[in-house]
Amino acid sequence: MRFLKYAGMVSAAFVAACASSPHYLESDFVTTPIRDFGKVGTKSTSLKSGKEFEIYGACADGAQEYVIRQISTSAFGADGRWVVQTADGRSVTSDQIFYDRHAFLAALGSLEVVKQLEGLEGERRMRVASSQAATIPDQCEAMHARDSAEAAHRANAEVEKTSSLIRDVVARTGIQPMLMGRNEHDFNNLVTMFRRLGVDDFLGKFVWAKDGDYLISQVMPGEVFLTSLTNPSLFPPIRIITDKQALEGQAWSAVSRGPLEFVGPAIHQTAYGGTRQVLVFKAI
């Protein structure tokens, strides 16, 4: 009798242990890649639990943000008995966002869907992480490296293109560039620069000038006059010596995008008999 009683106690303990020990099911999560701009990751879907996750890194422009997001609409899964937990039993009910790859991988590795207790069968669990999801930080870093290399290549190509254009103008005219780098400024900022630094260092040099707020206000044989549209009292008229055809009201860029040599300040006779200082450029 004592043996039977002891055997019964062992059997009960065994059943209790089996009931309380978590049992991992073979995962039926199916992963598909996420192909949104600037993202690398997977969408993971389980028919068994009714759970669906987006797991991705937002890697554009050098950022590295890792997201684990539950997108299934059923809070407790297909049969109402599945919840999302970490391996230590903490419930996960909202998005998890990480800025560190190690924290992201730790959270991903502990993420599980858990079927709640049903009598003596104990919990049933499935791990959410996949081998594809575990490579997301590496994919993010590879994307960042690739984008950086492409940006550097574009920048170098732009520098070489600008340098080539400057060399061509110098070879054709003998005139030196006015500015370092792109040798480009809009008319408003050129005026501001001349006021701040004077004109002596810029006379006889060329620049590619953008319109700013200047438009052609007067067309005369061999020259056009540009006037600041928004503040003509602050920004003086600009006279461009050119043989190109132009229309009043046009932007200069609609007439030509070629380089301009800075001739210097001059005095212009206005239509009303007065005088006005102008800044003179010459198309070259």
Short mmCIF file of C-alpha atoms in Angstrom, two decimals:
data_model
loop_
_atom_site.label_atom_id
_atom_site.label_comp_id
_atom_site.label_asym_id
_atom_site.label_seq_id
_atom_site.Cartn_x
_atom_site.Cartn_y
_atom_site.Cartn_z
CA MET A 1 0.00 0.00 0.00
CA ARG A 2 2.80 2.37 0.88
CA PHE A 3 4.40 1.62 -2.50
CA LEU A 4 1.17 2.38 -4.34
CA LYS A 5 0.77 5.62 -2.41
CA TYR A 6 4.35 6.62 -3.28
CA ALA A 7 3.81 5.70 -6.95
CA GLY A 8 0.67 7.80 -7.02
CA MET A 9 2.52 10.77 -5.60
CA VAL A 10 5.26 10.42 -8.23
CA SER A 11 2.69 10.12 -10.99
CA ALA A 12 0.86 13.24 -9.78
CA ALA A 13 4.12 15.15 -9.55
CA PHE A 14 5.06 14.05 -13.05
CA VAL A 15 1.70 15.15 -14.46
CA ALA A 16 1.98 18.48 -12.64
CA ALA A 17 5.50 18.98 -13.96
CA CYS A 18 4.39 18.21 -17.48
CA ALA A 19 1.48 20.60 -17.16
CA SER A 20 3.65 23.43 -15.90
CA SER A 21 6.62 22.98 -18.24
CA PRO A 22 6.39 25.07 -21.39
CA HIS A 23 6.17 23.04 -24.54
CA TYR A 24 7.54 24.51 -27.78
CA LEU A 25 5.64 23.71 -30.95
CA GLU A 26 7.24 23.64 -34.35
CA SER A 27 6.84 27.20 -35.63
CA ASP A 28 4.51 27.71 -38.59
CA PHE A 29 5.51 31.36 -39.05
CA VAL A 30 5.95 32.13 -42.75
CA THR A 31 8.19 35.07 -43.61
CA THR A 32 7.99 37.34 -46.64
CA PRO A 33 10.36 40.26 -47.31
CA ILE A 34 9.32 43.87 -46.73
CA ARG A 35 10.22 45.93 -49.77
CA ASP A 36 9.35 49.48 -48.68
CA PHE A 37 11.80 52.29 -49.46
CA GLY A 38 14.51 52.60 -46.82
CA LYS A 39 13.39 49.47 -44.96
CA VAL A 40 14.81 45.97 -44.70
CA GLY A 41 12.88 43.28 -42.91
CA THR A 42 10.24 40.61 -42.96
CA LYS A 43 6.54 40.09 -42.41
CA SER A 44 5.99 36.95 -40.32
CA THR A 45 2.58 35.25 -40.32
CA SER A 46 1.33 32.24 -38.33
CA LEU A 47 -1.93 30.54 -39.26
CA LYS A 48 -1.81 28.39 -36.14
CA SER A 49 -1.78 31.33 -33.73
CA GLY A 50 -3.41 33.94 -35.98
CA LYS A 51 -0.51 36.31 -35.27
CA GLU A 52 1.28 38.53 -37.77
CA PHE A 53 4.35 40.72 -37.24
CA GLU A 54 6.34 43.27 -39.17
CA ILE A 55 9.98 43.12 -38.13
CA TYR A 56 12.20 45.62 -39.88
CA GLY A 57 14.97 48.16 -39.78
CA ALA A 58 14.43 51.71 -41.02
CA CYS A 59 17.85 52.35 -42.52
CA ALA A 60 17.49 55.33 -44.88
CA ASP A 61 19.79 58.36 -44.60
CA GLY A 62 22.12 56.63 -42.19
CA ALA A 63 19.42 56.06 -39.53
CA GLN A 64 19.25 52.70 -37.80
CA GLU A 65 15.90 52.15 -36.10
CA TYR A 66 14.68 48.62 -35.51
CA VAL A 67 10.98 47.87 -35.07
CA ILE A 68 8.98 44.84 -33.94
CA ARG A 69 5.31 45.51 -34.66
CA GLN A 70 2.31 43.24 -34.21
CA ILE A 71 -0.13 43.90 -37.05
CA SER A 72 -2.65 41.11 -36.46
CA THR A 73 -6.02 42.49 -35.42
CA SER A 74 -7.03 39.66 -33.10
CA ALA A 75 -5.59 40.37 -29.64
CA PHE A 76 -5.62 36.70 -28.63
CA GLY A 77 -5.03 34.96 -31.94
CA ALA A 78 -7.18 32.79 -34.14
CA ASP A 79 -8.80 30.76 -31.37
CA GLY A 80 -8.76 33.45 -28.68
CA ARG A 81 -6.06 31.75 -26.60
CA TRP A 82 -2.74 33.06 -28.00
CA VAL A 83 -0.85 36.01 -26.52
CA VAL A 84 2.51 37.63 -27.30
CA GLN A 85 5.17 37.37 -24.61
CA THR A 86 8.88 37.47 -24.04
CA ALA A 87 10.63 34.32 -22.84
CA ASP A 88 10.49 35.51 -19.22
CA GLY A 89 6.69 35.81 -19.40
CA ARG A 90 6.30 39.58 -19.90
CA SER A 91 3.38 40.51 -22.12
CA VAL A 92 4.06 42.48 -25.31
CA THR A 93 1.15 44.62 -26.44
CA SER A 94 2.69 47.53 -28.37
CA ASP A 95 5.42 48.30 -30.88
CA GLN A 96 8.98 47.77 -29.73
CA ILE A 97 11.50 50.24 -31.16
CA PHE A 98 15.27 49.93 -30.74
CA TYR A 99 18.25 52.04 -31.75
CA ASP A 100 20.83 49.42 -30.85
CA ARG A 101 21.29 46.19 -32.77
CA HIS A 102 22.10 44.13 -29.67
CA ALA A 103 18.95 45.22 -27.81
CA PHE A 104 16.88 44.51 -30.93
CA LEU A 105 18.33 41.03 -31.41
CA ALA A 106 17.88 40.21 -27.71
CA ALA A 107 14.20 41.26 -27.83
CA LEU A 108 13.63 39.41 -31.10
CA GLY A 109 15.23 36.23 -29.75
CA SER A 110 12.95 36.22 -26.71
CA LEU A 111 9.71 37.00 -28.56
CA GLU A 112 7.14 34.21 -28.42
CA VAL A 113 3.46 33.57 -29.01
CA VAL A 114 1.96 31.57 -26.16
CA LYS A 115 -1.23 29.54 -26.04
CA GLN A 116 -2.78 29.84 -22.60
CA LEU A 117 -3.28 26.83 -20.32
CA GLU A 118 -5.98 24.32 -21.22
CA GLY A 119 -6.51 21.87 -18.39
CA LEU A 120 -3.44 19.67 -17.89
CA GLU A 121 -1.91 20.14 -21.33
CA GLY A 122 0.21 23.11 -20.23
CA GLU A 123 1.28 26.08 -22.30
CA ARG A 124 2.14 25.83 -25.95
CA ARG A 125 4.73 28.24 -27.33
CA MET A 126 6.21 29.25 -30.67
CA ARG A 127 9.19 31.45 -31.23
CA VAL A 128 8.63 34.35 -33.62
CA ALA A 129 12.23 35.02 -34.70
CA SER A 130 13.49 33.69 -38.01
CA SER A 131 16.96 33.43 -39.47
CA GLN A 132 16.00 36.14 -41.97
CA ALA A 133 14.90 38.55 -39.24
CA ALA A 134 18.15 38.02 -37.34
CA THR A 135 20.09 39.42 -40.32
CA ILE A 136 18.20 42.75 -40.33
CA PRO A 137 20.93 44.76 -38.52
CA ASP A 138 23.54 43.45 -40.94
CA GLN A 139 21.29 44.32 -43.88
CA CYS A 140 20.77 47.81 -42.42
CA GLU A 141 24.48 48.39 -42.07
CA ALA A 142 25.07 47.10 -45.59
CA MET A 143 22.40 49.47 -46.91
CA HIS A 144 24.02 52.37 -45.04
CA ALA A 145 27.44 51.48 -46.44
CA ARG A 146 26.03 51.18 -49.95
CA ASP A 147 24.16 54.52 -49.68
CA SER A 148 27.28 56.23 -48.31
CA ALA A 149 29.38 54.86 -51.16
CA GLU A 150 26.82 55.98 -53.74
CA ALA A 151 26.57 59.44 -52.15
CA ALA A 152 30.36 59.78 -52.16
CA HIS A 153 30.46 58.67 -55.80
CA ARG A 154 27.80 61.25 -56.77
CA ALA A 155 29.62 63.98 -54.84
CA ASN A 156 32.93 63.12 -56.50
CA ALA A 157 31.26 63.03 -59.92
CA GLU A 158 29.70 66.45 -59.25
CA VAL A 159 33.04 67.89 -58.15
CA GLU A 160 34.73 66.52 -61.26
CA LYS A 161 31.95 67.85 -63.50
CA THR A 162 32.24 71.33 -61.93
CA SER A 163 36.03 71.26 -62.17
CA SER A 164 35.81 70.25 -65.82
CA LEU A 165 33.39 73.09 -66.62
CA ILE A 166 35.64 75.62 -64.86
CA ARG A 167 38.69 74.33 -66.72
CA ASP A 168 36.85 74.65 -70.03
CA VAL A 169 35.87 78.30 -69.34
CA VAL A 170 39.40 79.19 -68.22
CA ALA A 171 40.90 77.50 -71.30
CA ARG A 172 38.45 79.27 -73.63
CA THR A 173 38.57 82.76 -72.10
CA GLY A 174 41.58 82.98 -69.81
CA ILE A 175 39.26 84.32 -67.09
CA GLN A 176 39.56 82.86 -63.59
CA PRO A 177 36.65 81.65 -61.40
CA MET A 178 35.26 84.05 -58.82
CA LEU A 179 34.47 81.53 -56.07
CA MET A 180 35.81 78.28 -54.66
CA GLY A 181 34.01 74.99 -55.24
CA ARG A 182 30.98 75.15 -57.50
CA ASN A 183 31.64 78.81 -58.39
CA GLU A 184 27.91 79.46 -58.26
CA HIS A 185 25.74 82.01 -56.46
CA ASP A 186 22.42 83.76 -56.97
CA PHE A 187 22.34 87.48 -57.82
CA ASN A 188 21.02 88.52 -54.39
CA ASN A 189 23.83 86.76 -52.55
CA LEU A 190 26.41 88.14 -54.98
CA VAL A 191 25.23 91.66 -54.13
CA THR A 192 25.40 90.87 -50.41
CA MET A 193 28.91 89.43 -50.81
CA PHE A 194 30.15 92.50 -52.75
CA ARG A 195 28.80 94.79 -50.04
CA ARG A 196 30.49 92.80 -47.31
CA LEU A 197 33.85 92.18 -48.98
CA GLY A 198 34.09 94.88 -51.63
CA VAL A 199 34.43 94.23 -55.35
CA ASP A 200 38.17 94.46 -55.99
CA ASP A 201 38.91 90.76 -55.49
CA PHE A 202 36.09 89.76 -57.85
CA LEU A 203 36.58 92.10 -60.80
CA GLY A 204 37.31 90.35 -64.07
CA LYS A 205 36.38 86.92 -62.75
CA PHE A 206 33.49 84.69 -63.77
CA VAL A 207 30.64 82.98 -61.94
CA TRP A 208 27.53 80.97 -62.72
CA ALA A 209 24.72 83.19 -61.43
CA LYS A 210 21.29 81.93 -60.41
CA ASP A 211 18.27 84.22 -60.67
CA GLY A 212 17.42 84.80 -57.03
CA ASP A 213 14.47 87.21 -57.16
CA TYR A 214 15.79 89.11 -60.20
CA LEU A 215 13.85 89.34 -63.49
CA ILE A 216 14.64 91.09 -66.76
CA SER A 217 13.05 94.55 -66.59
CA GLN A 218 14.53 96.23 -69.69
CA VAL A 219 15.98 95.02 -72.97
CA MET A 220 18.34 97.22 -75.00
CA PRO A 221 20.64 96.52 -77.95
CA GLY A 222 23.52 94.39 -76.66
CA GLU A 223 22.40 94.37 -73.04
CA VAL A 224 19.60 93.58 -70.60
CA PHE A 225 18.76 94.99 -67.18
CA LEU A 226 17.60 92.86 -64.27
CA THR A 227 15.67 94.22 -61.30
CA SER A 228 14.99 92.68 -57.92
CA LEU A 229 11.34 91.72 -57.91
CA THR A 230 10.71 91.94 -54.17
CA ASN A 231 13.18 94.58 -52.95
CA PRO A 232 14.51 96.85 -55.73
CA SER A 233 15.48 99.57 -53.23
CA LEU A 234 17.82 97.20 -51.36
CA PHE A 235 19.26 95.30 -54.34
CA PRO A 236 20.64 97.40 -57.22
CA PRO A 237 19.82 96.66 -60.88
CA ILE A 238 22.08 94.26 -62.74
CA ARG A 239 23.21 94.93 -66.29
CA ILE A 240 24.29 91.99 -68.43
CA ILE A 241 26.18 92.62 -71.67
CA THR A 242 24.91 89.99 -74.10
CA ASP A 243 23.89 89.44 -77.70
CA LYS A 244 21.24 86.88 -76.74
CA GLN A 245 17.56 87.50 -77.37
CA ALA A 246 15.56 88.22 -74.21
CA LEU A 247 12.08 89.30 -73.17
CA GLU A 248 11.06 91.63 -70.39
CA GLY A 249 9.73 89.65 -67.43
CA GLN A 250 11.96 86.65 -68.15
CA ALA A 251 14.34 85.12 -65.68
CA TRP A 252 17.93 85.34 -66.89
CA SER A 253 18.25 81.56 -66.61
CA ALA A 254 15.60 81.26 -69.33
CA VAL A 255 17.92 83.19 -71.65
CA SER A 256 21.26 81.64 -70.69
CA ARG A 257 22.82 79.43 -68.04
CA GLY A 258 26.33 80.26 -69.18
CA PRO A 259 29.05 81.91 -67.08
CA LEU A 260 29.15 85.66 -66.46
CA GLU A 261 32.24 87.79 -66.06
CA PHE A 262 31.92 90.48 -63.37
CA VAL A 263 32.84 93.85 -64.97
CA GLY A 264 32.10 95.94 -61.87
CA PRO A 265 29.84 98.76 -60.66
CA ALA A 266 28.71 101.46 -63.10
CA ILE A 267 26.32 104.42 -63.22
CA HIS A 268 23.19 104.00 -65.29
CA GLN A 269 21.00 106.81 -66.64
CA THR A 270 17.39 106.07 -65.72
CA ALA A 271 14.40 106.77 -67.95
CA TYR A 272 13.41 109.66 -65.68
CA GLY A 273 16.70 111.53 -66.10
CA GLY A 274 18.25 110.38 -62.86
CA THR A 275 21.13 108.00 -62.24
CA ARG A 276 21.35 104.66 -60.51
CA GLN A 277 24.30 102.46 -59.67
CA VAL A 278 24.22 99.09 -61.44
CA LEU A 279 26.37 95.99 -61.27
CA VAL A 280 27.66 95.00 -64.71
CA PHE A 281 28.26 91.44 -65.86
CA LYS A 282 29.23 90.16 -69.30
CA ALA A 283 28.12 86.88 -70.85
CA ILE A 284 31.20 84.88 -71.88
#
